[in-house]
Coordinates of C-alpha atoms and ligand atoms in Angstrom, one line a residue:
M1 CA 0.3 0.0 -0.2
H2 CA 2.8 2.4 0.4
K3 CA 5.0 1.1 -2.5
I4 CA 5.5 3.0 -5.7
D5 CA 3.9 0.9 -8.8
I6 CA 2.7 1.7 -11.9
E7 CA -0.9 1.5 -10.8
L8 CA 0.3 4.4 -8.7
V9 CA 2.3 6.5 -11.2
E10 CA -0.7 6.0 -13.7
M11 CA -3.5 7.3 -10.9
T12 CA -1.0 10.0 -10.1
M13 CA -1.3 11.5 -13.3
D14 CA -4.8 10.7 -13.7
I15 CA -5.8 12.9 -10.3
M16 CA -3.4 15.4 -11.5
K17 CA -5.5 15.9 -14.8
Y18 CA -8.5 16.0 -12.7
A19 CA -7.1 18.8 -10.5
I20 CA -5.9 20.8 -13.2
D21 CA -9.3 20.6 -15.1
R22 CA -11.5 21.4 -12.1
I23 CA -8.9 24.5 -11.5
S24 CA -8.9 25.7 -14.8
S25 CA -12.4 25.3 -15.9
T26 CA -14.7 28.5 -16.1
D27 CA -18.1 26.8 -16.4
R28 CA -18.2 24.4 -13.5
K29 CA -21.8 22.8 -12.8
I30 CA -23.0 24.1 -9.7
G31 CA -24.4 20.2 -8.4
K32 CA -27.0 18.8 -6.4
P33 CA -27.2 16.8 -3.5
K34 CA -28.5 12.8 -3.9
S35 CA -30.0 10.7 -0.8
A36 CA -27.3 8.2 0.7
E37 CA -29.5 5.5 -0.6
D38 CA -29.5 7.0 -4.4
L39 CA -25.6 7.3 -4.1
K40 CA -25.0 3.5 -2.2
A41 CA -27.2 2.5 -5.5
L42 CA -25.2 4.2 -8.1
V43 CA -21.8 3.2 -6.5
G44 CA -22.3 -0.3 -4.6
E45 CA -19.9 -1.5 -2.0
T46 CA -16.6 0.5 -2.0
I47 CA -14.9 -0.7 1.2
T48 CA -13.7 -4.6 0.8
E49 CA -11.2 -6.7 2.1
K50 CA -9.4 -6.7 -1.4
G51 CA -10.2 -3.1 -2.5
I52 CA -11.8 -2.2 -5.5
G53 CA -9.0 -0.4 -7.1
G54 CA -8.2 2.8 -7.8
E55 CA -9.0 3.4 -11.2
F56 CA -12.5 2.0 -10.5
A57 CA -13.1 4.0 -7.3
F58 CA -11.8 7.4 -8.5
N59 CA -14.1 6.6 -12.1
L60 CA -17.0 6.3 -9.2
W61 CA -16.1 9.6 -7.8
K62 CA -15.8 11.4 -11.4
K63 CA -19.1 9.7 -12.5
H64 CA -21.6 9.8 -9.5
L65 CA -20.2 11.3 -6.6
M66 CA -18.7 14.5 -7.4
H67 CA -22.0 15.6 -8.9
A68 CA -23.9 15.1 -5.5
N69 CA -21.5 18.2 -4.6
V70 CA -22.5 21.7 -4.5
S71 CA -19.6 23.6 -6.4
I72 CA -19.1 26.1 -3.5
D73 CA -17.7 28.9 -6.1
H74 CA -20.0 28.9 -8.7
P75 CA -20.7 32.4 -9.5
R76 CA -24.5 32.0 -9.0
H77 CA -24.2 30.3 -5.6
L78 CA -24.9 33.3 -3.8
A79 CA -26.5 31.5 -0.5
F80 CA -25.1 31.5 3.1
V81 CA -21.6 32.6 2.9
P82 CA -20.2 31.2 -0.6
A83 CA -16.5 30.9 -1.4
S84 CA -14.1 31.4 -4.3
P85 CA -10.7 30.0 -3.2
T86 CA -8.1 31.7 -5.7
R87 CA -6.4 29.1 -8.5
A88 CA -3.3 29.8 -6.9
A89 CA -4.7 28.8 -3.1
I90 CA -6.1 25.7 -4.6
M91 CA -3.1 24.8 -6.4
F92 CA -1.0 25.2 -3.1
D93 CA -3.5 23.2 -1.1
L94 CA -2.3 20.3 -3.0
V95 CA 1.3 21.0 -2.4
T96 CA 0.4 21.3 1.3
S97 CA -1.1 17.8 1.1
A98 CA 1.7 16.5 -0.6
S99 CA 4.3 17.8 1.6
S100 CA 2.8 15.9 4.9
I101 CA 3.4 18.8 7.4
H102 CA 2.5 18.6 10.9
G103 CA 1.7 22.4 11.7
A104 CA 1.5 22.1 15.7
Y105 CA 5.0 22.7 16.7
W106 CA 8.1 24.8 15.2
M107 CA 10.3 21.8 15.5
E108 CA 8.2 19.8 12.9
G109 CA 6.6 22.7 10.7
A110 CA 9.1 25.6 10.7
G111 CA 8.7 26.2 7.1
G112 CA 4.9 25.8 6.8
I113 CA 4.5 28.0 9.9
F114 CA 7.1 30.6 8.9
C115 CA 4.7 31.1 5.6
E116 CA 1.5 30.9 7.6
N117 CA 2.9 33.4 10.2
E118 CA 3.9 35.9 7.0
A119 CA 0.0 35.8 6.2
M120 CA -0.9 36.6 9.0
K121 CA 1.1 39.4 10.1
W122 CA -0.7 41.0 7.1
M123 CA -3.8 40.0 8.5
V124 CA -3.1 41.5 11.9
S125 CA -1.8 44.6 10.0
L126 CA -5.4 44.7 8.6
T127 CA -7.0 45.2 11.7
G128 CA -4.6 48.1 13.3
L129 CA -4.0 46.1 16.6
P130 CA -0.5 46.7 18.0
E131 CA 2.5 45.2 16.8
S132 CA 2.3 42.7 19.6
A133 CA -0.7 41.1 18.6
F134 CA -0.5 37.9 16.7
G135 CA -3.0 34.8 15.8
V136 CA -3.0 31.5 14.2
F137 CA -5.2 29.7 11.5
T138 CA -8.0 27.8 13.0
S139 CA -10.7 25.3 11.0
G140 CA -13.0 28.1 10.9
G141 CA -14.8 30.8 12.7
T142 CA -16.2 28.4 15.1
A143 CA -13.4 27.1 16.3
A144 CA -11.9 30.7 16.4
N145 CA -14.7 32.1 18.2
L146 CA -14.2 29.2 20.9
S147 CA -10.7 29.5 21.1
A148 CA -11.1 33.1 21.8
I149 CA -14.1 32.5 24.3
V150 CA -11.8 29.8 26.2
T151 CA -9.3 32.8 26.5
A152 CA -11.3 35.3 27.6
R153 CA -12.8 33.0 29.9
E154 CA -9.4 31.5 31.6
Y155 CA -8.1 35.6 31.8
W156 CA -11.0 36.2 33.3
R157 CA -10.9 33.5 36.1
S158 CA -7.0 34.2 36.6
L159 CA -8.2 37.6 37.9
D160 CA -10.1 36.4 41.0
E161 CA -10.1 33.4 42.9
K162 CA -13.9 33.4 43.2
N163 CA -14.6 33.7 39.7
K164 CA -13.1 30.4 39.4
N165 CA -16.5 28.7 40.6
E166 CA -18.4 30.9 38.3
K167 CA -20.3 30.1 35.4
G168 CA -19.3 32.8 32.7
L169 CA -21.9 35.0 31.2
I170 CA -21.4 36.0 27.5
I171 CA -23.3 39.1 25.8
T172 CA -23.8 39.4 22.3
S173 CA -26.5 40.6 19.8
S174 CA -29.3 39.1 18.6
G175 CA -27.1 39.1 15.0
A176 CA -24.4 37.4 16.0
H177 CA -23.8 34.3 14.4
S178 CA -25.3 30.8 15.2
S179 CA -21.5 29.5 16.6
V180 CA -21.4 32.1 19.3
K181 CA -24.2 30.4 21.4
A182 CA -23.1 27.2 20.1
M183 CA -19.5 27.3 21.5
A184 CA -21.4 28.9 24.9
K185 CA -22.4 25.7 25.2
V186 CA -19.1 24.1 25.1
V187 CA -17.8 26.3 27.4
D188 CA -20.8 25.9 29.6
A189 CA -21.4 29.6 29.5
D190 CA -24.7 31.4 29.4
V191 CA -25.5 33.6 26.6
L192 CA -27.7 37.4 26.8
F193 CA -28.6 38.8 23.6
V194 CA -29.1 42.3 22.8
E195 CA -32.1 42.6 20.7
T196 CA -31.5 44.5 17.8
E197 CA -32.9 44.9 14.2
D198 CA -29.9 46.9 13.1
K199 CA -26.3 47.1 14.7
M200 CA -25.8 46.7 18.0
F201 CA -25.0 50.4 19.5
A202 CA -23.0 51.1 22.8
T203 CA -26.1 52.5 24.3
N204 CA -28.2 49.3 23.7
L205 CA -24.9 47.3 25.1
Q206 CA -24.7 49.8 28.2
D207 CA -28.5 49.0 28.7
K208 CA -28.1 45.2 29.0
I209 CA -25.1 45.6 31.3
D210 CA -27.2 47.9 33.8
A211 CA -29.9 45.7 33.7
L212 CA -28.1 43.0 34.8
D213 CA -28.6 41.3 38.7
E214 CA -25.8 41.3 40.4
N215 CA -25.1 37.7 40.2
Q216 CA -25.1 38.3 36.2
R217 CA -22.9 41.4 36.4
K218 CA -20.2 39.3 38.3
R219 CA -20.4 36.3 36.0
L220 CA -20.0 38.7 32.9
F221 CA -16.7 38.4 31.4
V222 CA -17.1 39.1 27.5
V223 CA -18.9 41.2 25.0
V224 CA -18.7 39.8 21.4
A225 CA -19.2 42.1 18.8
T226 CA -19.9 41.3 14.9
G227 CA -17.7 42.8 12.0
G228 CA -20.3 41.8 9.5
T229 CA -23.5 39.9 10.4
T230 CA -24.3 36.4 8.6
N231 CA -27.5 37.4 7.3
A232 CA -27.1 41.1 6.7
G233 CA -23.5 42.4 6.8
I234 CA -24.0 44.5 10.0
I235 CA -21.3 46.0 11.8
D236 CA -21.6 46.7 15.4
D237 CA -20.5 50.0 16.7
L238 CA -17.2 48.4 17.3
G239 CA -15.5 51.9 18.8
G240 CA -18.6 52.2 21.3
I241 CA -18.7 48.8 22.4
A242 CA -14.9 49.2 22.9
S243 CA -15.1 52.1 25.2
I244 CA -17.8 50.1 27.4
C245 CA -15.5 46.9 27.5
K246 CA -12.9 49.1 28.8
K247 CA -14.7 50.9 30.9
E248 CA -16.7 48.0 32.6
N249 CA -13.4 45.8 32.7
L250 CA -14.8 43.1 29.9
W251 CA -13.2 41.2 27.3
F252 CA -13.7 42.6 23.9
H253 CA -14.3 39.9 20.9
V254 CA -14.7 40.9 17.4
D255 CA -16.6 37.8 15.3
A256 CA -15.6 39.1 11.7
A257 CA -15.3 35.9 10.1
Y258 CA -17.3 36.8 7.4
G259 CA -16.7 40.9 7.2
G260 CA -12.8 40.6 7.9
G261 CA -11.9 40.4 4.5
A262 CA -13.5 43.6 4.2
L263 CA -10.9 45.5 6.4
L264 CA -9.3 45.5 3.0
A265 CA -11.6 47.4 1.2
D266 CA -11.0 51.2 1.5
S267 CA -14.7 52.0 0.7
V268 CA -15.9 50.1 3.9
R269 CA -13.0 50.2 6.1
H270 CA -14.3 53.3 8.3
L271 CA -17.2 51.2 9.3
F272 CA -15.0 49.0 11.2
K273 CA -13.5 51.7 13.4
G274 CA -12.8 50.2 16.9
I275 CA -11.7 47.1 15.6
E276 CA -8.4 47.9 16.8
E277 CA -9.3 48.0 20.1
A278 CA -10.4 44.6 20.3
D279 CA -9.1 42.1 22.9
S280 CA -9.5 38.8 20.0
I281 CA -10.8 39.0 16.2
T282 CA -12.2 35.9 14.2
I283 CA -11.6 36.0 10.5
D284 CA -12.3 33.4 8.1
P285 CA -10.1 33.6 5.2
H286 CA -11.9 30.7 3.6
K287 CA -14.9 33.3 3.3
W288 CA -13.7 36.6 1.9
M289 CA -10.0 36.0 1.7
F290 CA -10.6 33.4 -1.0
S291 CA -8.6 30.6 0.7
P292 CA -9.9 26.9 0.3
Y293 CA -11.4 25.1 3.0
D294 CA -10.7 25.1 5.7
C295 CA -8.9 28.1 6.7
G296 CA -10.5 30.3 9.7
A297 CA -8.1 32.5 11.9
V298 CA -7.9 34.0 15.7
I299 CA -6.1 37.0 16.4
Y300 CA -5.2 38.2 19.9
K301 CA -4.1 41.2 21.2
N302 CA -2.3 39.8 24.1
P303 CA -1.1 36.4 22.4
E304 CA 0.4 35.3 25.8
L305 CA -3.1 35.0 27.1
A306 CA -4.3 32.6 24.6
K307 CA -1.2 30.3 25.4
Q308 CA -1.9 30.5 29.0
A309 CA -5.3 29.2 28.0
H310 CA -4.5 26.6 25.3
E311 CA -0.9 25.3 25.9
Q312 CA -1.1 21.5 26.0
E313 CA 1.3 19.6 28.6
G314 CA 2.2 16.1 28.5
S315 CA 6.0 14.3 28.7
Y316 CA 5.6 13.4 25.1
L317 CA 5.4 17.1 24.4
D318 CA 8.3 18.5 26.3
I319 CA 10.6 18.3 23.7
F320 CA 8.7 21.0 21.7
K321 CA 9.1 23.4 24.1
D322 CA 13.0 22.9 24.7
E323 CA 15.6 25.6 23.9
G324 CA 16.6 23.7 21.0
A325 CA 13.3 23.8 19.4
R326 CA 12.6 27.4 20.0
G327 CA 10.2 28.8 17.7
F328 CA 6.3 29.6 17.5
N329 CA 3.7 26.7 18.1
P330 CA 0.5 27.2 16.7
A331 CA -0.9 24.5 18.9
D332 CA -0.4 26.8 21.9
Y333 CA -3.2 29.4 21.0
Q334 CA -6.0 27.6 19.8
I335 CA -8.1 24.5 20.6
Q336 CA -6.6 22.0 18.2
L337 CA -3.1 20.1 18.5
T338 CA -2.3 18.2 15.4
R339 CA -3.1 20.7 12.5
R340 CA -3.0 21.1 9.0
V341 CA -0.9 24.0 8.0
R342 CA -4.0 25.6 6.7
G343 CA -2.7 28.9 6.1
L344 CA -0.1 27.9 3.4
P345 CA -2.4 28.3 0.7
L346 CA -3.5 31.7 1.8
W347 CA 0.5 32.7 1.9
F348 CA 1.3 31.3 -1.5
S349 CA -1.9 33.0 -3.3
L350 CA -1.0 36.1 -1.4
A351 CA 2.9 36.1 -2.2
M352 CA 1.8 35.5 -5.9
H353 CA -0.8 38.2 -6.6
G354 CA 0.2 40.9 -4.0
T355 CA -2.3 42.2 -1.6
D356 CA -3.5 44.6 -4.1
R357 CA -5.5 42.0 -6.1
Y358 CA -7.2 41.0 -2.9
K359 CA -8.1 44.6 -2.2
Q360 CA -9.6 44.5 -5.8
A361 CA -11.6 41.3 -5.6
V362 CA -13.3 42.3 -2.2
E363 CA -14.0 45.8 -3.3
R364 CA -15.8 43.9 -6.4
G365 CA -18.2 41.9 -3.9
I366 CA -19.3 45.3 -2.4
E367 CA -20.0 46.5 -6.3
L368 CA -22.0 43.6 -6.8
A369 CA -24.1 44.1 -3.9
Q370 CA -24.7 47.8 -4.8
I371 CA -25.7 46.8 -8.5
A372 CA -28.0 43.9 -7.0
G373 CA -29.6 46.6 -5.0
K374 CA -30.0 48.9 -7.8
L375 CA -31.7 45.8 -10.1
I376 CA -34.0 45.0 -7.2
E377 CA -35.2 48.7 -6.8
E378 CA -36.0 49.0 -10.6
K379 CA -37.9 45.7 -11.0
P380 CA -41.6 45.9 -9.5
F381 CA -41.8 42.4 -8.1
V382 CA -39.2 42.8 -5.7
E383 CA -37.9 45.1 -3.0
L384 CA -34.8 45.8 -0.6
V385 CA -35.6 45.1 3.0
R386 CA -32.6 47.1 3.7
E387 CA -30.1 49.1 1.8
P388 CA -27.2 46.3 0.8
S389 CA -24.2 46.2 3.6
L390 CA -21.0 44.7 2.6
S391 CA -21.7 42.1 0.2
C392 CA -25.1 41.2 1.5
V393 CA -28.5 42.0 0.1
V394 CA -31.6 41.2 1.7
F395 CA -34.6 41.5 -0.4
R396 CA -38.3 40.6 -0.4
R397 CA -40.4 39.3 -3.6
I398 CA -43.5 41.1 -3.1
G399 CA -46.3 38.9 -2.4
W400 CA -44.5 35.8 -1.8
K401 CA -45.3 33.3 1.3
P402 CA -42.4 31.1 2.7
E403 CA -43.3 28.4 0.7
D404 CA -42.8 30.3 -2.5
Y405 CA -39.1 31.0 -1.3
T406 CA -38.7 27.5 -0.9
H407 CA -40.0 26.2 -4.2
W408 CA -38.0 28.5 -6.2
T409 CA -34.9 27.6 -4.2
Y410 CA -35.0 24.0 -5.1
E411 CA -36.4 24.5 -8.6
N412 CA -33.4 26.9 -9.4
H413 CA -31.0 24.5 -7.9
E414 CA -32.8 21.5 -9.6
K415 CA -32.0 23.2 -12.8
G416 CA -28.7 23.8 -11.9
M417 CA -29.2 27.4 -12.6
A418 CA -28.3 29.1 -9.1
L419 CA -28.5 28.2 -5.6
V420 CA -30.1 31.4 -3.6
T421 CA -32.0 30.5 -0.5
P422 CA -34.4 32.0 1.7
T423 CA -33.8 33.5 5.5
K424 CA -35.8 35.7 7.9
W425 CA -36.1 39.1 9.0
K426 CA -37.7 40.5 11.9
K427 CA -40.8 42.4 11.0
G428 CA -42.1 44.3 14.0
N429 CA -42.8 41.2 16.4
A430 CA -42.7 38.4 13.8
Y431 CA -40.4 37.1 11.3
E432 CA -40.6 37.6 7.5
T433 CA -39.2 35.0 5.2
V434 CA -37.3 36.9 2.5
S435 CA -34.5 36.1 0.3
R436 CA -30.5 37.1 0.1
F437 CA -27.7 37.3 -1.9
C438 CA -24.2 37.1 -0.5
F439 CA -21.4 38.1 -2.7
I440 CA -17.7 36.5 -2.8
N441 CA -17.0 35.5 -6.1
P442 CA -15.6 38.6 -8.4
D443 CA -16.7 36.5 -11.5
T444 CA -20.5 37.1 -10.8
T445 CA -21.7 39.1 -13.3
E446 CA -24.5 41.4 -13.7
N447 CA -26.1 39.2 -16.0
D448 CA -26.0 36.2 -13.7
I449 CA -28.2 38.6 -10.9
E450 CA -30.5 39.5 -13.4
M451 CA -31.1 36.1 -14.6
I452 CA -31.8 35.0 -10.8
L453 CA -34.3 37.9 -10.0
D454 CA -36.0 37.3 -13.3
S455 CA -36.8 33.7 -12.1
M456 CA -38.8 35.6 -9.5
V457 CA -41.4 36.9 -11.9
Ligands
PLP501 C1 -19.4 31.7 9.0 C2 -19.3 32.7 10.3 C3 -19.0 31.5 11.5 C4 -18.8 30.4 11.7 O1 -17.4 30.2 10.7 P1 -17.1 28.8 10.3 O2 -15.8 28.7 9.4 O3 -18.3 28.3 9.8 O4 -16.7 27.6 11.4 C5 -18.8 32.4 12.8 N1 -19.3 34.1 12.9 C6 -19.9 34.6 11.5 C7 -20.0 35.7 11.7 C8 -19.6 33.9 10.4 O5 -20.2 34.5 9.4

């Protein structure tokens, strides 16, 4: 199994050809899921004692399985937060795999971690945090948020013996991403939401803090603000929230998993004012920095606090901390030990193209949202729910019921034309079903948007 033989060489060439075709294609199919039963019926038993052979298995992939995935980088995939990894980054993802690098400790992964750190320095510079700030690449925004919350909680517990037995409390806004609530469960903390249909303003936050009872106030250790809500691209009042966190002695975390890419865009950078005061920041390069999955990042103003929270101890790990093995150890700053050097594809693509191209590609996403906004205003059967923000556009088809949106989504997906899904927007005390575009791929055209809108007639 580990020998090199003719079959392996041929397979390698086949697989490289597939990868080249996929990387260079410009009209990829959008793809759609099938049930597990249907897939099983198509491919049969694949895991057997003797093996079915590489060529046979690869053909099953090409013929059936591959098509049951949605190409997240299709220009008319505008649902959720799509992706659009650069071709250079995808190529280097292959190199990353082929290089077999353990990315937890410098002793084993120095070359790869060096490259990750070069990319990270650039990301930190976008935030405006002081030079002593630093971060690591994680599996995504969820893991980044969890790593930051654990760091904040451990720091809070280190401040006062009494905090050690207290259950922590998090304040965030109703627009925060679902992962904040999910990760609060993991750390067994309570969450309180500032209810808002727009950004979380400093006054909303102050009111919420002032309304806490004594027990709640002493358990409160972190405020999670959002730098670009997933649903609508709304950026909280980061400057105002930073001041309150300072005054109230609270950890200030900014979740910019989706919006972080917009730190590059001169047209909207001012909206993030105050992010430079954060104690920690989440940014997902696999969203708006054109990296392949999976690549998130967590950045800390004071990385030493993250190390105190996350460094793992074990006799088998002692060598990594020895003088002779000195260097930056990504394992010390987030929840994962063994890790892929998942920042490497980003580094290569940045090195190849330069940061100006990244800026242009992000600005294009913002521009596409403005174009979509105009088209929606022009067409009589649709209207904007709110002005486009960052690259998100929330809009309604006048007169449609929730099931109309669902039906429309499936129909377009079935045809292989587009993937655009419904979402909900608060209307008074109830939630209205509406639809939403999120632009990431700079190859999306005005024509693509028009085609999707016209399918709502
Ligand atoms: C996508 C997103 C997350 C979760 O990130 P994953 O990479 O999917 O784990 C967290 N917060 C925000 C604001 C997001 O948009």
